Coordinates of N, CA, C and O in Angstrom, one line a residue:
X1 N -2.3 -2.9 -19.6 CA -2.1 -3.5 -18.3 C -3.4 -3.5 -17.5 O -4.0 -2.4 -17.4
X2 N -3.9 -4.6 -17.0 CA -5.1 -4.7 -16.2 C -4.6 -5.0 -14.8 O -3.8 -5.8 -14.5
X3 N -5.3 -4.3 -13.8 CA -4.9 -4.4 -12.4 C -6.2 -4.7 -11.6 O -7.2 -3.9 -11.7
X4 N -6.2 -5.7 -10.8 CA -7.3 -6.1 -10.1 C -6.9 -6.2 -8.6 O -6.2 -7.1 -8.2
X5 N -7.4 -5.2 -7.8 CA -7.0 -5.2 -6.4 C -8.1 -5.9 -5.6 O -9.3 -5.9 -5.9
X6 N -7.6 -6.4 -4.4 CA -8.5 -7.0 -3.4 C -7.9 -6.9 -2.1 O -6.7 -6.7 -1.9
X7 N -8.7 -7.2 -1.1 CA -8.2 -7.3 0.3 C -8.5 -6.2 1.3 O -8.1 -6.2 2.4
X8 N -9.2 -5.2 0.8 CA -9.6 -4.1 1.8 C -10.6 -4.6 2.8 O -11.1 -5.7 2.8
X9 N -10.8 -3.7 3.8 CA -11.8 -4.1 4.8 C -11.7 -3.1 6.0 O -11.1 -2.0 5.9
X10 N -12.3 -3.5 7.1 CA -12.3 -2.8 8.3 C -11.3 -3.4 9.4 O -11.4 -4.6 9.6
X11 N -10.5 -2.5 10.0 CA -9.6 -3.0 11.0 C -9.4 -2.0 12.1 O -9.6 -0.8 11.8
X12 N -9.1 -2.4 13.2 CA -8.9 -1.4 14.3 C -7.5 -0.8 14.3 O -6.6 -1.4 13.7
X13 N -7.4 0.3 14.8 CA -6.1 1.0 14.8 C -5.1 0.1 15.5 O -5.4 -0.6 16.5
X14 N -3.9 0.0 14.9 CA -2.8 -0.8 15.4 C -2.8 -2.2 14.8 O -1.9 -3.0 15.0
X15 N -3.9 -2.5 14.0 CA -4.0 -3.8 13.4 C -3.3 -3.9 12.1 O -2.6 -2.9 11.6
X16 N -3.5 -5.0 11.4 CA -2.8 -5.2 10.1 C -3.8 -5.6 9.0 O -4.9 -6.2 9.4
X17 N -3.5 -5.4 7.8 CA -4.3 -5.7 6.7 C -3.4 -5.9 5.5 O -2.4 -5.2 5.3
X18 N -3.7 -6.9 4.6 CA -3.0 -7.1 3.4 C -3.8 -6.8 2.1 O -5.0 -7.2 2.1
X19 N -3.2 -6.2 1.2 CA -3.9 -6.0 -0.1 C -3.1 -6.8 -1.2 O -1.9 -7.0 -1.1
X20 N -3.9 -7.2 -2.2 CA -3.3 -7.9 -3.3 C -3.7 -7.2 -4.6 O -4.8 -6.6 -4.7
X21 N -2.9 -7.3 -5.6 CA -3.2 -6.8 -7.0 C -2.7 -7.8 -8.0 O -1.5 -8.0 -8.2
X22 N -3.7 -8.3 -8.7 CA -3.3 -9.2 -9.8 C -3.1 -8.4 -11.1 O -3.9 -7.6 -11.4
X23 N -2.0 -8.7 -11.7 CA -1.6 -7.9 -12.9 C -1.6 -8.7 -14.2 O -1.1 -9.9 -14.2
X24 N -2.1 -8.2 -15.2 CA -2.2 -8.9 -16.5 C -2.2 -8.0 -17.6 O -2.4 -6.8 -17.5
X25 N -2.1 -8.5 -18.8 CA -2.4 -7.7 -20.0 C -1.2 -7.5 -21.0 O -1.4 -7.3 -22.2
X26 N 0.0 -7.4 -20.5 CA 1.1 -7.2 -21.4 C 2.4 -7.5 -20.6 O 2.4 -7.7 -19.4
X27 N 3.5 -7.4 -21.3 CA 4.8 -7.5 -20.6 C 5.0 -6.3 -19.8 O 5.0 -5.1 -20.3
X28 N 5.3 -6.5 -18.5 CA 5.4 -5.3 -17.6 C 6.7 -5.4 -16.8 O 6.8 -4.9 -15.7
X29 N 7.7 -6.1 -17.3 CA 9.0 -6.2 -16.6 C 9.7 -4.9 -16.4 O 10.5 -4.7 -15.5
X30 N 9.4 -3.9 -17.3 CA 10.0 -2.6 -17.1 C 9.1 -1.6 -16.4 O 9.4 -0.4 -16.4
X31 N 8.1 -2.1 -15.8 CA 7.1 -1.3 -15.0 C 7.5 -1.2 -13.6 O 8.2 -2.0 -13.0
X32 N 7.0 -0.1 -12.9 CA 6.9 -0.1 -11.5 C 5.5 -0.3 -11.1 O 4.5 0.3 -11.7
X33 N 5.2 -1.2 -10.2 CA 3.9 -1.5 -9.7 C 3.8 -0.9 -8.3 O 4.8 -0.9 -7.5
X34 N 2.6 -0.5 -7.9 CA 2.5 0.0 -6.6 C 1.0 0.4 -6.2 O 0.1 0.0 -6.8
X35 N 1.0 1.3 -5.2 CA -0.3 1.7 -4.6 C -0.4 3.2 -4.4 O 0.6 3.8 -4.0
X36 N -1.5 3.7 -4.6 CA -1.8 5.0 -4.3 C -3.1 5.0 -3.5 O -3.9 4.0 -3.5
X37 N -3.5 6.1 -2.8 CA -4.7 6.1 -2.0 C -5.3 7.4 -2.0 O -4.6 8.5 -2.3
X38 N -6.6 7.5 -1.8 CA -7.3 8.7 -1.7 C -8.4 8.6 -0.6 O -9.2 7.8 -0.6
X39 N -8.2 9.5 0.4 CA -9.2 9.6 1.4 C -10.3 10.7 1.1 O -10.0 11.6 0.2
X40 N -11.4 10.6 1.6 CA -12.5 11.5 1.3 C -12.1 12.9 1.5 O -11.5 13.3 2.6
X41 N -12.3 13.8 0.5 CA -11.9 15.2 0.7 C -10.5 15.5 0.6 O -10.1 16.7 0.8
X42 N -9.6 14.5 0.3 CA -8.2 14.7 0.2 C -7.6 14.4 -1.1 O -8.3 13.7 -1.9
X43 N -6.4 14.9 -1.4 CA -5.8 14.6 -2.6 C -5.3 13.2 -2.6 O -5.0 12.6 -1.6
X44 N -5.2 12.7 -3.8 CA -4.6 11.3 -4.0 C -3.1 11.4 -3.5 O -2.4 12.4 -3.8
X45 N -2.7 10.3 -2.9 CA -1.3 10.3 -2.4 C -0.6 9.0 -2.7 O -1.3 7.9 -2.7
X46 N 0.7 9.0 -2.9 CA 1.5 7.9 -3.1 C 1.7 7.0 -1.8 O 1.8 7.6 -0.7
X47 N 1.6 5.7 -2.0 CA 1.7 4.8 -0.8 C 3.0 4.0 -0.9 O 3.8 3.8 0.1
X48 N 3.2 3.3 -2.0 CA 4.4 2.4 -2.2 C 4.5 2.0 -3.6 O 3.5 2.0 -4.3
X49 N 5.7 1.7 -4.0 CA 6.0 1.2 -5.4 C 7.2 0.3 -5.4 O 8.0 0.4 -4.5
X50 N 7.2 -0.6 -6.4 CA 8.3 -1.5 -6.5 C 8.7 -1.7 -8.0 O 7.8 -1.8 -8.8
X51 N 9.9 -1.7 -8.3 CA 10.4 -2.0 -9.6 C 10.2 -3.5 -9.9 O 10.7 -4.3 -9.1
X52 N 9.4 -3.8 -10.9 CA 9.1 -5.2 -11.1 C 10.3 -6.1 -11.3 O 10.4 -7.2 -10.7
X53 N 11.3 -5.6 -12.1 CA 12.4 -6.5 -12.4 C 13.4 -6.5 -11.2 O 13.9 -7.6 -10.8
X54 N 13.8 -5.3 -10.7 CA 14.9 -5.2 -9.7 C 14.4 -5.4 -8.3 O 15.2 -5.7 -7.4
X55 N 13.1 -5.2 -8.0 CA 12.6 -5.3 -6.7 C 12.9 -4.1 -5.8 O 12.7 -4.2 -4.6
X56 N 13.3 -3.0 -6.4 CA 13.6 -1.8 -5.6 C 12.3 -1.2 -5.1 O 11.4 -1.0 -5.9
X57 N 12.3 -0.8 -3.8 CA 11.0 -0.4 -3.2 C 11.1 1.1 -2.9 O 12.2 1.7 -2.6
X58 N 9.9 1.8 -2.9 CA 9.8 3.2 -2.6 C 8.7 3.4 -1.6 O 7.6 2.8 -1.8
X59 N 8.9 4.2 -0.6 CA 7.9 4.5 0.4 C 8.0 5.9 0.8 O 9.1 6.4 1.1
X60 N 6.9 6.6 1.0 CA 6.9 7.9 1.6 C 7.0 7.8 3.2 O 6.8 6.7 3.7
X61 N 7.4 8.8 3.8 CA 7.7 8.7 5.3 C 6.5 8.3 6.1 O 6.6 7.7 7.1
X62 N 5.3 8.7 5.6 CA 4.1 8.4 6.5 C 3.7 6.9 6.5 O 2.8 6.6 7.2
X63 N 4.3 6.1 5.7 CA 4.1 4.7 5.7 C 5.3 3.8 5.9 O 5.3 2.7 6.2
X64 N 6.5 4.5 5.8 CA 7.8 3.8 5.9 C 7.9 3.1 7.3 O 7.6 3.7 8.3
X65 N 8.3 1.9 7.3 CA 8.4 1.1 8.5 C 7.1 0.4 9.0 O 7.1 -0.4 9.8
X66 N 6.0 0.8 8.3 CA 4.7 0.2 8.7 C 4.2 -0.7 7.5 O 3.6 -1.7 7.7
X67 N 4.4 -0.2 6.3 CA 3.9 -0.9 5.1 C 5.1 -1.5 4.3 O 6.2 -1.0 4.3
X68 N 4.8 -2.7 3.7 CA 5.8 -3.4 2.9 C 5.1 -3.8 1.6 O 4.1 -4.5 1.6
X69 N 5.8 -3.4 0.5 CA 5.3 -3.9 -0.8 C 6.2 -5.0 -1.3 O 7.4 -5.1 -1.0
X70 N 5.6 -5.9 -2.0 CA 6.3 -7.1 -2.5 C 5.6 -7.5 -3.8 O 4.5 -7.1 -4.1
X71 N 6.3 -8.4 -4.6 CA 5.7 -8.9 -5.8 C 6.1 -10.4 -5.9 O 7.2 -10.8 -5.5
X72 N 5.2 -11.1 -6.5 CA 5.4 -12.5 -6.8 C 5.4 -12.6 -8.4 O 4.3 -12.6 -8.9
X73 N 6.5 -12.8 -9.0 CA 6.6 -12.8 -10.4 C 5.9 -14.0 -11.0 O 5.2 -14.0 -12.1
X74 N 5.9 -15.1 -10.3 CA 5.2 -16.4 -10.8 C 3.7 -16.2 -10.8 O 3.0 -16.8 -11.7
X75 N 3.2 -15.4 -9.9 CA 1.7 -15.2 -9.8 C 1.3 -13.9 -10.4 O 0.1 -13.6 -10.4
X76 N 2.3 -13.1 -10.9 CA 1.9 -11.8 -11.4 C 1.1 -11.0 -10.5 O 0.0 -10.4 -10.9
X77 N 1.5 -10.9 -9.2 CA 0.7 -10.3 -8.2 C 1.6 -9.4 -7.4 O 2.8 -9.7 -7.1
X78 N 1.1 -8.2 -7.0 CA 1.8 -7.3 -6.1 C 1.0 -7.3 -4.8 O -0.2 -7.3 -4.8
X79 N 1.7 -7.2 -3.7 CA 1.1 -7.2 -2.4 C 1.5 -5.9 -1.6 O 2.5 -5.3 -1.8
X80 N 0.6 -5.5 -0.7 CA 0.9 -4.5 0.2 C 0.5 -5.0 1.6 O -0.7 -5.2 1.9
X81 N 1.5 -5.2 2.4 CA 1.2 -5.6 3.8 C 1.3 -4.3 4.7 O 2.3 -3.6 4.7
X82 N 0.2 -4.0 5.4 CA 0.0 -2.8 6.2 C -0.1 -3.2 7.6 O -1.0 -3.9 8.0
X83 N 0.9 -2.7 8.4 CA 0.9 -3.0 9.8 C 0.8 -1.7 10.6 O 1.0 -0.6 10.0
X84 N 0.5 -1.8 11.9 CA 0.4 -0.6 12.7 C -0.5 0.4 12.1 O -0.2 1.6 12.0
X85 N -1.6 0.0 11.6 CA -2.5 0.9 10.9 C -3.1 2.0 11.8 O -3.3 1.8 13.0
X86 N -3.2 3.2 11.2 CA -3.7 4.4 11.9 C -5.0 4.8 11.3 O -5.3 4.6 10.1
X87 N -5.9 5.5 12.0 CA -7.1 6.0 11.4 C -6.8 6.9 10.1 O -7.7 6.9 9.2
X88 N -5.7 7.6 10.1 CA -5.4 8.4 9.0 C -5.0 7.6 7.7 O -4.8 8.2 6.6
X89 N -4.9 6.3 7.9 CA -4.6 5.4 6.7 C -5.9 5.1 6.0 O -5.9 4.4 4.9
X90 N -7.1 5.4 6.6 CA -8.4 5.2 6.0 C -8.4 5.9 4.6 O -8.2 7.1 4.5
X91 N -8.7 5.1 3.6 CA -8.8 5.6 2.2 C -9.2 4.5 1.3 O -9.2 3.3 1.6
X92 N -9.5 4.9 0.0 CA -9.6 3.9 -1.0 C -8.2 3.7 -1.6 O -7.5 4.7 -2.0
X93 N -7.8 2.5 -1.7 CA -6.4 2.1 -2.1 C -6.5 1.6 -3.6 O -7.4 0.7 -3.8
X94 N -5.7 2.2 -4.4 CA -5.7 1.8 -5.8 C -4.4 1.2 -6.2 O -3.3 1.7 -5.9
X95 N -4.4 0.1 -6.9 CA -3.2 -0.5 -7.5 C -2.9 0.3 -8.7 O -3.8 0.7 -9.5
X96 N -1.6 0.5 -9.0 CA -1.2 1.3 -10.1 C 0.0 0.8 -10.8 O 0.8 0.1 -10.1
X97 N 0.2 1.2 -12.0 CA 1.4 0.8 -12.7 C 2.0 2.0 -13.5 O 1.2 2.9 -14.0
X98 N 3.3 2.1 -13.6 CA 4.0 3.2 -14.2 C 5.3 2.8 -14.8 O 5.9 1.9 -14.3
X99 N 5.7 3.5 -15.9 CA 7.0 3.3 -16.4 C 8.1 4.2 -15.8 O 9.2 4.2 -16.1
X100 N 7.6 5.0 -14.8 CA 8.5 5.9 -14.1 C 8.6 5.6 -12.6 O 7.7 5.1 -12.0
X101 N 9.8 5.9 -12.1 CA 10.0 5.8 -10.6 C 9.2 7.0 -9.9 O 9.0 8.0 -10.5
X102 N 8.8 6.8 -8.7 CA 8.3 7.9 -7.9 C 9.4 8.9 -7.7 O 10.6 8.5 -7.6
X103 N 9.0 10.2 -7.7 CA 10.0 11.3 -7.6 C 9.8 12.0 -6.3 O 8.7 12.3 -6.0
X104 N 10.9 12.2 -5.6 CA 10.9 12.9 -4.4 C 11.2 14.4 -4.6 O 12.2 14.8 -5.0
X105 N 10.2 15.3 -4.3 CA 10.3 16.7 -4.3 C 9.8 17.3 -3.1 O 8.8 18.1 -3.1
X106 N 10.4 16.9 -1.9 CA 9.8 17.3 -0.7 C 8.8 16.4 -0.2 O 8.6 16.1 1.0
X107 N 8.0 15.8 -1.1 CA 7.2 14.7 -0.9 C 7.2 13.9 -2.2 O 7.7 14.4 -3.2
X108 N 6.7 12.7 -2.1 CA 6.7 11.8 -3.3 C 5.6 12.2 -4.3 O 4.5 12.4 -3.9
X109 N 6.0 12.2 -5.5 CA 5.1 12.3 -6.6 C 5.3 11.1 -7.6 O 6.4 10.8 -7.9
X110 N 4.2 10.4 -8.0 CA 4.3 9.3 -8.8 C 3.3 9.4 -10.0 O 2.1 9.4 -9.7
X111 N 3.8 9.5 -11.2 CA 2.9 9.6 -12.4 C 2.6 8.2 -12.8 O 3.5 7.4 -13.2
X112 N 1.4 7.8 -12.8 CA 1.0 6.4 -13.1 C 0.3 6.4 -14.5 O -0.3 7.3 -15.0
X113 N 0.6 5.2 -15.2 CA 0.0 5.0 -16.5 C -1.3 4.2 -16.5 O -2.2 4.4 -17.3
X114 N -1.4 3.4 -15.5 CA -2.6 2.5 -15.3 C -3.0 2.5 -13.8 O -2.2 2.6 -12.9
X115 N -4.3 2.4 -13.6 CA -4.8 2.3 -12.3 C -6.0 1.3 -12.3 O -6.9 1.4 -13.1
X116 N -6.0 0.5 -11.3 CA -7.1 -0.5 -11.2 C -8.3 0.1 -10.3 O -8.2 1.3 -9.9
X117 N -9.3 -0.7 -10.1 CA -10.4 -0.2 -9.3 C -9.9 -0.2 -7.8 O -8.9 -0.8 -7.5
X118 N -10.5 0.6 -7.0 CA -10.0 0.8 -5.7 C -10.6 -0.2 -4.7 O -11.6 -0.9 -5.0
X119 N -10.0 -0.4 -3.6 CA -10.5 -1.2 -2.5 C -10.4 -0.4 -1.2 O -9.4 0.3 -0.9
X120 N -11.5 -0.4 -0.5 CA -11.6 0.5 0.7 C -10.9 -0.1 1.9 O -11.2 -1.3 2.3
X121 N -10.1 0.7 2.5 CA -9.5 0.3 3.8 C -10.0 1.3 4.9 O -9.8 2.5 4.7
X122 N -10.6 0.8 5.9 CA -11.1 1.6 7.0 C -10.5 1.2 8.3 O -10.5 0.1 8.7
X123 N -9.8 2.2 8.9 CA -9.2 2.0 10.2 C -9.9 2.7 11.3 O -10.0 3.9 11.3
X124 N -10.5 2.0 12.2 CA -11.3 2.6 13.3 C -10.4 2.9 14.5 O -9.4 2.1 14.8
X125 N -10.7 3.9 15.2 CA -9.9 4.3 16.3 C -10.4 3.7 17.6 O -11.5 3.1 17.7

């Protein structure tokens, strides 16, 4: 699976930004597609995921209600719409793919099989 992310940039707090991820390389109907992020000096963290076939969505509490993941099967593209952005959302965002659902153990953990190059999102205060 090849993942090509785009759409990062600089936005003010409270603003919106959309990310796209073009997916190619193999049959991925049984995959979960999504996003993870990593801020400088911090651990990588789960952002959102969607089951490609069923469209079931997963969000951690810190983005729920603000971020929306979607997919366009005809375009083989996954999207992340980010609204009400906060400075703490600043990070490099990576598109990722996995055959596993995110698992909740007090916080979400998502084991990914593939990860694309990152795109930087900077939210200014």
